[in-house]
């Protein structure tokens, strides 16, 4: 977990002049055990998805293993089949089983679709503190997942693991945002984008979304190859290990932020430039950032279509 002190008064990613006015007053420090207990009210879907995604990432995985694990959740199985039969995929014939869906779509597409379902179930919440509507928060998570997967493909890392890490990178913002919405609904983040939230969080609450995410992922028994990049996502140069994965996640977050804010590149005017350590560590040229941003934008458009399918396919018994 990143060290708690000291932290700079202005985050190194914050563009000069972008500091916003502080909140009306400093809040009482939030208890991490209290936040962890609060997080246990969230759906368990991310933990299930973690197990399935790990299987899918194994090049030698047996399709039967993947579908057997997914079938442990009958509601999930029914929704996946229903979505696979939608006009979007245009399959030649109607699938009647999870095995049919996985065979027709392929495990990579199943992984993307499953990620959208999990986000819809667990992450679809309005977060007033961060100024995000439910669909905006999910869009940021999905876009980061696709950006991280793209970087993994470019650098020879595990694309499935990268996608999962990107989806989960904001789990701490979800927990803190929901906690504040319930207990301090009037509070608002005093910075222009959630990417710059960490200093304001620590100043006013004594903790931040990265520390909360680290605690939660450890509680959920995730591996260090996910916990470390998430824990150091804003300070990649200080990651104790998994340096390339951490640099990739950091860059993915900034690419996704540029896409969500309709900027041509993270280092464009008004953007949040990534840590300069990232591109050399990943073997990328900083001049490629605009091209990568456009590629992520195209992937984000696809992810939004996926998410639209999921929204139209609520779980059985949902209101």
PDB file of C-alpha atoms in Angstrom, residues 50-297:
ATOM      1  CA  UNK A  50     -12.053 -11.989 -10.906  1.00  0.00           C
ATOM      2  CA  UNK A  51     -12.160 -15.792 -10.819  1.00  0.00           C
ATOM      3  CA  UNK A  52     -13.688 -16.054 -14.293  1.00  0.00           C
ATOM      4  CA  UNK A  53     -11.319 -13.507 -15.818  1.00  0.00           C
ATOM      5  CA  UNK A  54      -8.330 -15.363 -14.387  1.00  0.00           C
ATOM      6  CA  UNK A  55      -9.507 -18.520 -16.117  1.00  0.00           C
ATOM      7  CA  UNK A  56     -10.100 -16.733 -19.417  1.00  0.00           C
ATOM      8  CA  UNK A  57      -6.577 -15.269 -19.276  1.00  0.00           C
ATOM      9  CA  UNK A  58      -5.097 -18.786 -19.230  1.00  0.00           C
ATOM     10  CA  UNK A  59      -4.261 -19.705 -22.857  1.00  0.00           C
ATOM     11  CA  UNK A  60      -4.719 -23.389 -22.002  1.00  0.00           C
ATOM     12  CA  UNK A  61      -8.086 -22.985 -20.316  1.00  0.00           C
ATOM     13  CA  UNK A  62     -10.822 -25.456 -21.068  1.00  0.00           C
ATOM     14  CA  UNK A  63     -14.031 -23.735 -22.181  1.00  0.00           C
ATOM     15  CA  UNK A  64     -15.977 -26.076 -19.913  1.00  0.00           C
ATOM     16  CA  UNK A  65     -14.127 -24.707 -16.865  1.00  0.00           C
ATOM     17  CA  UNK A  66     -15.158 -21.147 -17.701  1.00  0.00           C
ATOM     18  CA  UNK A  67     -18.808 -21.942 -18.349  1.00  0.00           C
ATOM     19  CA  UNK A  68     -19.004 -24.165 -15.249  1.00  0.00           C
ATOM     20  CA  UNK A  69     -17.880 -21.268 -13.057  1.00  0.00           C
ATOM     21  CA  UNK A  70     -20.290 -18.846 -14.726  1.00  0.00           C
ATOM     22  CA  UNK A  71     -23.166 -21.281 -14.254  1.00  0.00           C
ATOM     23  CA  UNK A  72     -22.792 -20.955 -10.497  1.00  0.00           C
ATOM     24  CA  UNK A  73     -24.762 -17.727 -10.990  1.00  0.00           C
ATOM     25  CA  UNK A  74     -27.981 -18.701 -12.856  1.00  0.00           C
ATOM     26  CA  UNK A  75     -29.002 -15.054 -13.218  1.00  0.00           C
ATOM     27  CA  UNK A  76     -25.680 -14.228 -14.861  1.00  0.00           C
ATOM     28  CA  UNK A  77     -26.009 -17.213 -17.199  1.00  0.00           C
ATOM     29  CA  UNK A  78     -29.496 -16.176 -18.320  1.00  0.00           C
ATOM     30  CA  UNK A  79     -28.427 -12.603 -19.010  1.00  0.00           C
ATOM     31  CA  UNK A  80     -25.349 -13.627 -20.985  1.00  0.00           C
ATOM     32  CA  UNK A  81     -27.448 -15.888 -23.232  1.00  0.00           C
ATOM     33  CA  UNK A  82     -30.081 -13.172 -23.663  1.00  0.00           C
ATOM     34  CA  UNK A  83     -27.491 -10.575 -24.661  1.00  0.00           C
ATOM     35  CA  UNK A  84     -25.661 -12.989 -26.978  1.00  0.00           C
ATOM     36  CA  UNK A  85     -28.932 -13.440 -28.876  1.00  0.00           C
ATOM     37  CA  UNK A  86     -29.382  -9.690 -29.382  1.00  0.00           C
ATOM     38  CA  UNK A  87     -29.278  -8.200 -32.865  1.00  0.00           C
ATOM     39  CA  UNK A  88     -25.984  -6.505 -32.016  1.00  0.00           C
ATOM     40  CA  UNK A  89     -24.017  -9.741 -32.404  1.00  0.00           C
ATOM     41  CA  UNK A  90     -25.967 -10.989 -35.424  1.00  0.00           C
ATOM     42  CA  UNK A  91     -25.325 -14.678 -34.756  1.00  0.00           C
ATOM     43  CA  UNK A  92     -26.365 -17.101 -37.477  1.00  0.00           C
ATOM     44  CA  UNK A  93     -28.571 -19.053 -35.109  1.00  0.00           C
ATOM     45  CA  UNK A  94     -30.076 -18.619 -31.681  1.00  0.00           C
ATOM     46  CA  UNK A  95     -27.869 -19.842 -28.848  1.00  0.00           C
ATOM     47  CA  UNK A  96     -29.549 -21.837 -26.126  1.00  0.00           C
ATOM     48  CA  UNK A  97     -26.672 -22.372 -23.713  1.00  0.00           C
ATOM     49  CA  UNK A  98     -23.670 -20.606 -22.240  1.00  0.00           C
ATOM     50  CA  UNK A  99     -21.421 -23.041 -24.103  1.00  0.00           C
ATOM     51  CA  UNK A 100     -23.019 -21.998 -27.404  1.00  0.00           C
ATOM     52  CA  UNK A 101     -22.563 -18.320 -26.562  1.00  0.00           C
ATOM     53  CA  UNK A 102     -18.899 -18.760 -25.633  1.00  0.00           C
ATOM     54  CA  UNK A 103     -18.202 -20.811 -28.765  1.00  0.00           C
ATOM     55  CA  UNK A 104     -19.911 -18.321 -31.078  1.00  0.00           C
ATOM     56  CA  UNK A 105     -18.563 -15.125 -29.528  1.00  0.00           C
ATOM     57  CA  UNK A 106     -15.164 -16.275 -28.274  1.00  0.00           C
ATOM     58  CA  UNK A 107     -13.782 -15.986 -24.767  1.00  0.00           C
ATOM     59  CA  UNK A 108     -12.391 -12.481 -25.266  1.00  0.00           C
ATOM     60  CA  UNK A 109     -15.807 -11.122 -26.233  1.00  0.00           C
ATOM     61  CA  UNK A 110     -17.378 -13.047 -23.362  1.00  0.00           C
ATOM     62  CA  UNK A 111     -14.860 -11.412 -21.011  1.00  0.00           C
ATOM     63  CA  UNK A 112     -15.804  -7.927 -22.262  1.00  0.00           C
ATOM     64  CA  UNK A 113     -19.500  -8.644 -22.020  1.00  0.00           C
ATOM     65  CA  UNK A 114     -19.143 -10.145 -18.571  1.00  0.00           C
ATOM     66  CA  UNK A 115     -17.227  -7.071 -17.434  1.00  0.00           C
ATOM     67  CA  UNK A 116     -20.090  -4.865 -18.609  1.00  0.00           C
ATOM     68  CA  UNK A 117     -22.618  -6.996 -16.725  1.00  0.00           C
ATOM     69  CA  UNK A 118     -20.541  -6.833 -13.542  1.00  0.00           C
ATOM     70  CA  UNK A 119     -20.158  -3.061 -13.829  1.00  0.00           C
ATOM     71  CA  UNK A 120     -23.889  -2.650 -14.334  1.00  0.00           C
ATOM     72  CA  UNK A 121     -24.637  -4.693 -11.225  1.00  0.00           C
ATOM     73  CA  UNK A 122     -21.952  -3.393  -8.871  1.00  0.00           C
ATOM     74  CA  UNK A 123     -20.760  -0.006 -10.186  1.00  0.00           C
ATOM     75  CA  UNK A 124     -23.872   1.659 -11.596  1.00  0.00           C
ATOM     76  CA  UNK A 125     -24.247   4.351  -8.945  1.00  0.00           C
ATOM     77  CA  UNK A 126     -24.360   8.125  -9.063  1.00  0.00           C
ATOM     78  CA  UNK A 127     -21.413   9.599  -7.151  1.00  0.00           C
ATOM     79  CA  UNK A 128     -22.284  13.247  -6.350  1.00  0.00           C
ATOM     80  CA  UNK A 129     -18.992  13.901  -4.544  1.00  0.00           C
ATOM     81  CA  UNK A 130     -17.094  13.230  -7.786  1.00  0.00           C
ATOM     82  CA  UNK A 131     -19.698  14.960  -9.952  1.00  0.00           C
ATOM     83  CA  UNK A 132     -20.370  11.727 -11.839  1.00  0.00           C
ATOM     84  CA  UNK A 133     -23.653  10.257 -12.998  1.00  0.00           C
ATOM     85  CA  UNK A 134     -23.942   6.477 -12.837  1.00  0.00           C
ATOM     86  CA  UNK A 135     -23.365   6.002 -16.559  1.00  0.00           C
ATOM     87  CA  UNK A 136     -20.404   8.419 -16.501  1.00  0.00           C
ATOM     88  CA  UNK A 137     -18.669   6.512 -13.727  1.00  0.00           C
ATOM     89  CA  UNK A 138     -19.194   3.183 -15.482  1.00  0.00           C
ATOM     90  CA  UNK A 139     -18.025   4.676 -18.767  1.00  0.00           C
ATOM     91  CA  UNK A 140     -14.762   5.793 -17.158  1.00  0.00           C
ATOM     92  CA  UNK A 141     -14.189   2.314 -15.735  1.00  0.00           C
ATOM     93  CA  UNK A 142     -14.950   0.586 -19.039  1.00  0.00           C
ATOM     94  CA  UNK A 143     -12.806   2.993 -21.039  1.00  0.00           C
ATOM     95  CA  UNK A 144      -9.895   2.504 -18.651  1.00  0.00           C
ATOM     96  CA  UNK A 145     -10.299  -1.260 -18.953  1.00  0.00           C
ATOM     97  CA  UNK A 146     -10.115  -1.075 -22.740  1.00  0.00           C
ATOM     98  CA  UNK A 147      -7.175   1.355 -22.630  1.00  0.00           C
ATOM     99  CA  UNK A 148      -5.237  -0.920 -20.294  1.00  0.00           C
ATOM    100  CA  UNK A 149      -6.014  -3.932 -22.473  1.00  0.00           C
ATOM    101  CA  UNK A 150      -4.805  -2.039 -25.550  1.00  0.00           C
ATOM    102  CA  UNK A 151      -1.533  -1.166 -23.816  1.00  0.00           C
ATOM    103  CA  UNK A 152      -1.101  -4.792 -22.730  1.00  0.00           C
ATOM    104  CA  UNK A 153      -1.460  -5.915 -26.336  1.00  0.00           C
ATOM    105  CA  UNK A 154       1.112  -3.323 -27.406  1.00  0.00           C
ATOM    106  CA  UNK A 155       3.626  -4.330 -24.721  1.00  0.00           C
ATOM    107  CA  UNK A 156       3.176  -8.106 -24.530  1.00  0.00           C
ATOM    108  CA  UNK A 157       1.403  -8.184 -21.149  1.00  0.00           C
ATOM    109  CA  UNK A 158      -1.708 -10.208 -20.260  1.00  0.00           C
ATOM    110  CA  UNK A 159      -4.668  -8.406 -21.942  1.00  0.00           C
ATOM    111  CA  UNK A 160      -7.333 -10.099 -19.824  1.00  0.00           C
ATOM    112  CA  UNK A 161      -5.627  -9.214 -16.559  1.00  0.00           C
ATOM    113  CA  UNK A 162      -5.058  -5.658 -17.797  1.00  0.00           C
ATOM    114  CA  UNK A 163      -8.732  -5.279 -18.699  1.00  0.00           C
ATOM    115  CA  UNK A 164      -9.809  -6.477 -15.252  1.00  0.00           C
ATOM    116  CA  UNK A 165      -7.341  -4.150 -13.512  1.00  0.00           C
ATOM    117  CA  UNK A 166      -8.612  -1.208 -15.526  1.00  0.00           C
ATOM    118  CA  UNK A 167     -12.215  -1.989 -14.660  1.00  0.00           C
ATOM    119  CA  UNK A 168     -11.429  -2.179 -10.940  1.00  0.00           C
ATOM    120  CA  UNK A 169      -9.035   0.750 -10.626  1.00  0.00           C
ATOM    121  CA  UNK A 170     -11.776   3.074  -9.291  1.00  0.00           C
ATOM    122  CA  UNK A 171     -13.311   0.653  -6.785  1.00  0.00           C
ATOM    123  CA  UNK A 172     -12.063   2.959  -4.001  1.00  0.00           C
ATOM    124  CA  UNK A 173     -13.890   5.921  -5.537  1.00  0.00           C
ATOM    125  CA  UNK A 174     -17.036   3.820  -5.643  1.00  0.00           C
ATOM    126  CA  UNK A 175     -16.827   2.959  -1.943  1.00  0.00           C
ATOM    127  CA  UNK A 176     -15.895   6.476  -0.811  1.00  0.00           C
ATOM    128  CA  UNK A 177     -18.414   8.105  -3.148  1.00  0.00           C
ATOM    129  CA  UNK A 178     -21.287   5.915  -1.958  1.00  0.00           C
ATOM    130  CA  UNK A 179     -20.304   6.382   1.689  1.00  0.00           C
ATOM    131  CA  UNK A 180     -20.288  10.165   1.299  1.00  0.00           C
ATOM    132  CA  UNK A 181     -23.545  10.145  -0.676  1.00  0.00           C
ATOM    133  CA  UNK A 182     -25.171   8.413   2.278  1.00  0.00           C
ATOM    134  CA  UNK A 183     -23.487  10.288   5.123  1.00  0.00           C
ATOM    135  CA  UNK A 184     -22.407  13.678   3.717  1.00  0.00           C
ATOM    136  CA  UNK A 185     -24.472  14.179   0.535  1.00  0.00           C
ATOM    137  CA  UNK A 186     -23.712  17.912   0.314  1.00  0.00           C
ATOM    138  CA  UNK A 187     -19.947  17.461  -0.215  1.00  0.00           C
ATOM    139  CA  UNK A 188     -18.411  17.963  -3.659  1.00  0.00           C
ATOM    140  CA  UNK A 189     -14.910  17.283  -4.981  1.00  0.00           C
ATOM    141  CA  UNK A 190     -12.996  20.592  -5.342  1.00  0.00           C
ATOM    142  CA  UNK A 191     -11.041  19.593  -8.495  1.00  0.00           C
ATOM    143  CA  UNK A 192     -12.041  19.566 -12.200  1.00  0.00           C
ATOM    144  CA  UNK A 193     -11.668  15.808 -12.835  1.00  0.00           C
ATOM    145  CA  UNK A 194     -11.735  12.645 -10.685  1.00  0.00           C
ATOM    146  CA  UNK A 195      -8.181  11.870 -11.876  1.00  0.00           C
ATOM    147  CA  UNK A 196      -7.007  14.702  -9.596  1.00  0.00           C
ATOM    148  CA  UNK A 197      -9.043  13.612  -6.568  1.00  0.00           C
ATOM    149  CA  UNK A 198      -6.412  12.006  -4.379  1.00  0.00           C
ATOM    150  CA  UNK A 199      -4.989  15.077  -2.617  1.00  0.00           C
ATOM    151  CA  UNK A 200      -8.407  16.578  -1.897  1.00  0.00           C
ATOM    152  CA  UNK A 201      -9.577  13.248  -0.462  1.00  0.00           C
ATOM    153  CA  UNK A 202      -6.589  12.878   1.837  1.00  0.00           C
ATOM    154  CA  UNK A 203      -6.705  16.515   2.926  1.00  0.00           C
ATOM    155  CA  UNK A 204     -10.345  16.350   3.942  1.00  0.00           C
ATOM    156  CA  UNK A 205     -10.819  12.720   5.017  1.00  0.00           C
ATOM    157  CA  UNK A 206      -7.391  11.473   6.093  1.00  0.00           C
ATOM    158  CA  UNK A 207      -7.472   8.755   3.426  1.00  0.00           C
ATOM    159  CA  UNK A 208      -7.981   8.478  -0.331  1.00  0.00           C
ATOM    160  CA  UNK A 209      -9.590   6.221  -2.902  1.00  0.00           C
ATOM    161  CA  UNK A 210      -6.310   4.412  -3.661  1.00  0.00           C
ATOM    162  CA  UNK A 211      -5.774   3.399  -0.042  1.00  0.00           C
ATOM    163  CA  UNK A 212      -9.400   2.271   0.167  1.00  0.00           C
ATOM    164  CA  UNK A 213      -9.051   0.248  -3.052  1.00  0.00           C
ATOM    165  CA  UNK A 214      -5.883  -1.449  -1.774  1.00  0.00           C
ATOM    166  CA  UNK A 215      -7.620  -2.446   1.438  1.00  0.00           C
ATOM    167  CA  UNK A 216     -10.695  -3.722  -0.374  1.00  0.00           C
ATOM    168  CA  UNK A 217      -8.807  -5.749  -2.998  1.00  0.00           C
ATOM    169  CA  UNK A 218      -6.717  -7.382  -0.271  1.00  0.00           C
ATOM    170  CA  UNK A 219      -9.891  -8.209   1.635  1.00  0.00           C
ATOM    171  CA  UNK A 220     -11.284  -9.773  -1.546  1.00  0.00           C
ATOM    172  CA  UNK A 221      -8.095 -11.888  -1.937  1.00  0.00           C
ATOM    173  CA  UNK A 222      -6.985 -10.380  -5.244  1.00  0.00           C
ATOM    174  CA  UNK A 223      -3.392 -11.009  -6.322  1.00  0.00           C
ATOM    175  CA  UNK A 224      -0.493  -8.580  -6.107  1.00  0.00           C
ATOM    176  CA  UNK A 225      -0.475  -8.285  -9.904  1.00  0.00           C
ATOM    177  CA  UNK A 226      -3.740  -6.342  -9.539  1.00  0.00           C
ATOM    178  CA  UNK A 227      -3.326  -4.832  -6.067  1.00  0.00           C
ATOM    179  CA  UNK A 228       0.071  -3.227  -6.777  1.00  0.00           C
ATOM    180  CA  UNK A 229      -0.905  -1.383  -9.984  1.00  0.00           C
ATOM    181  CA  UNK A 230      -4.131  -0.158  -8.367  1.00  0.00           C
ATOM    182  CA  UNK A 231      -2.280   0.903  -5.198  1.00  0.00           C
ATOM    183  CA  UNK A 232       0.300   2.940  -7.126  1.00  0.00           C
ATOM    184  CA  UNK A 233      -1.881   4.044 -10.024  1.00  0.00           C
ATOM    185  CA  UNK A 234      -1.113   7.747  -9.440  1.00  0.00           C
ATOM    186  CA  UNK A 235       2.565   7.304  -8.458  1.00  0.00           C
ATOM    187  CA  UNK A 236       3.909   4.710 -10.899  1.00  0.00           C
ATOM    188  CA  UNK A 237       7.562   5.668 -10.456  1.00  0.00           C
ATOM    189  CA  UNK A 238       7.360   4.520  -6.820  1.00  0.00           C
ATOM    190  CA  UNK A 239       5.788   1.099  -7.402  1.00  0.00           C
ATOM    191  CA  UNK A 240       7.844  -1.529  -5.520  1.00  0.00           C
ATOM    192  CA  UNK A 241       7.195  -4.193  -8.181  1.00  0.00           C
ATOM    193  CA  UNK A 242       4.931  -4.861 -11.194  1.00  0.00           C
ATOM    194  CA  UNK A 243       6.393  -1.624 -12.540  1.00  0.00           C
ATOM    195  CA  UNK A 244       5.286  -2.072 -16.156  1.00  0.00           C
ATOM    196  CA  UNK A 245       1.740  -3.058 -15.199  1.00  0.00           C
ATOM    197  CA  UNK A 246       1.538  -0.038 -12.887  1.00  0.00           C
ATOM    198  CA  UNK A 247       2.866   2.300 -15.570  1.00  0.00           C
ATOM    199  CA  UNK A 248       0.349   0.881 -18.046  1.00  0.00           C
ATOM    200  CA  UNK A 249      -2.573   1.388 -15.663  1.00  0.00           C
ATOM    201  CA  UNK A 250      -1.456   4.956 -14.945  1.00  0.00           C
ATOM    202  CA  UNK A 251      -1.251   5.720 -18.658  1.00  0.00           C
ATOM    203  CA  UNK A 252      -4.588   3.973 -19.297  1.00  0.00           C
ATOM    204  CA  UNK A 253      -6.288   6.145 -16.665  1.00  0.00           C
ATOM    205  CA  UNK A 254      -4.983   9.292 -18.353  1.00  0.00           C
ATOM    206  CA  UNK A 255      -5.919   8.093 -21.832  1.00  0.00           C
ATOM    207  CA  UNK A 256      -9.431   7.302 -20.597  1.00  0.00           C
ATOM    208  CA  UNK A 257      -9.692  10.701 -18.909  1.00  0.00           C
ATOM    209  CA  UNK A 258      -8.776  12.395 -22.190  1.00  0.00           C
ATOM    210  CA  UNK A 259     -11.435  10.378 -24.022  1.00  0.00           C
ATOM    211  CA  UNK A 260     -14.115  11.107 -21.418  1.00  0.00           C
ATOM    212  CA  UNK A 261     -13.287  14.838 -21.519  1.00  0.00           C
ATOM    213  CA  UNK A 262     -13.160  14.903 -25.348  1.00  0.00           C
ATOM    214  CA  UNK A 263      -9.482  15.875 -25.482  1.00  0.00           C
ATOM    215  CA  UNK A 264      -7.177  14.757 -28.315  1.00  0.00           C
ATOM    216  CA  UNK A 265      -4.517  13.525 -25.888  1.00  0.00           C
ATOM    217  CA  UNK A 266      -3.774  13.476 -22.139  1.00  0.00           C
ATOM    218  CA  UNK A 267      -1.042  16.064 -22.693  1.00  0.00           C
ATOM    219  CA  UNK A 268      -3.302  18.420 -24.651  1.00  0.00           C
ATOM    220  CA  UNK A 269      -4.198  21.824 -23.222  1.00  0.00           C
ATOM    221  CA  UNK A 270      -6.490  21.318 -20.228  1.00  0.00           C
ATOM    222  CA  UNK A 271      -5.533  17.651 -19.935  1.00  0.00           C
ATOM    223  CA  UNK A 272      -3.705  15.700 -17.248  1.00  0.00           C
ATOM    224  CA  UNK A 273      -0.319  14.602 -18.617  1.00  0.00           C
ATOM    225  CA  UNK A 274       0.791  11.142 -17.458  1.00  0.00           C
ATOM    226  CA  UNK A 275       3.924  10.618 -15.419  1.00  0.00           C
ATOM    227  CA  UNK A 276       6.892  10.846 -17.833  1.00  0.00           C
ATOM    228  CA  UNK A 277       8.261   7.546 -16.518  1.00  0.00           C
ATOM    229  CA  UNK A 278       5.467   5.564 -18.180  1.00  0.00           C
ATOM    230  CA  UNK A 279       6.176   5.727 -21.913  1.00  0.00           C
ATOM    231  CA  UNK A 280       9.883   4.785 -21.664  1.00  0.00           C
ATOM    232  CA  UNK A 281       9.049   1.969 -19.253  1.00  0.00           C
ATOM    233  CA  UNK A 282       6.486   0.601 -21.719  1.00  0.00           C
ATOM    234  CA  UNK A 283       8.649   1.159 -24.787  1.00  0.00           C
ATOM    235  CA  UNK A 284       6.240   3.765 -26.160  1.00  0.00           C
ATOM    236  CA  UNK A 285       6.928   7.132 -27.758  1.00  0.00           C
ATOM    237  CA  UNK A 286       5.119  10.066 -26.067  1.00  0.00           C
ATOM    238  CA  UNK A 287       4.376  11.302 -29.589  1.00  0.00           C
ATOM    239  CA  UNK A 288       2.060   8.282 -29.938  1.00  0.00           C
ATOM    240  CA  UNK A 289      -0.346   9.534 -27.244  1.00  0.00           C
ATOM    241  CA  UNK A 290      -2.801  11.156 -29.711  1.00  0.00           C
ATOM    242  CA  UNK A 291      -2.927   7.928 -31.755  1.00  0.00           C
ATOM    243  CA  UNK A 292      -3.476   5.848 -28.616  1.00  0.00           C
ATOM    244  CA  UNK A 293      -6.207   8.249 -27.505  1.00  0.00           C
ATOM    245  CA  UNK A 294      -8.058   7.794 -30.803  1.00  0.00           C
ATOM    246  CA  UNK A 295      -7.766   4.017 -30.523  1.00  0.00           C
ATOM    247  CA  UNK A 296      -9.119   4.098 -26.978  1.00  0.00           C
ATOM    248  CA  UNK A 297     -11.963   6.336 -28.147  1.00  0.00           C
TER     249      UNK A 297
END
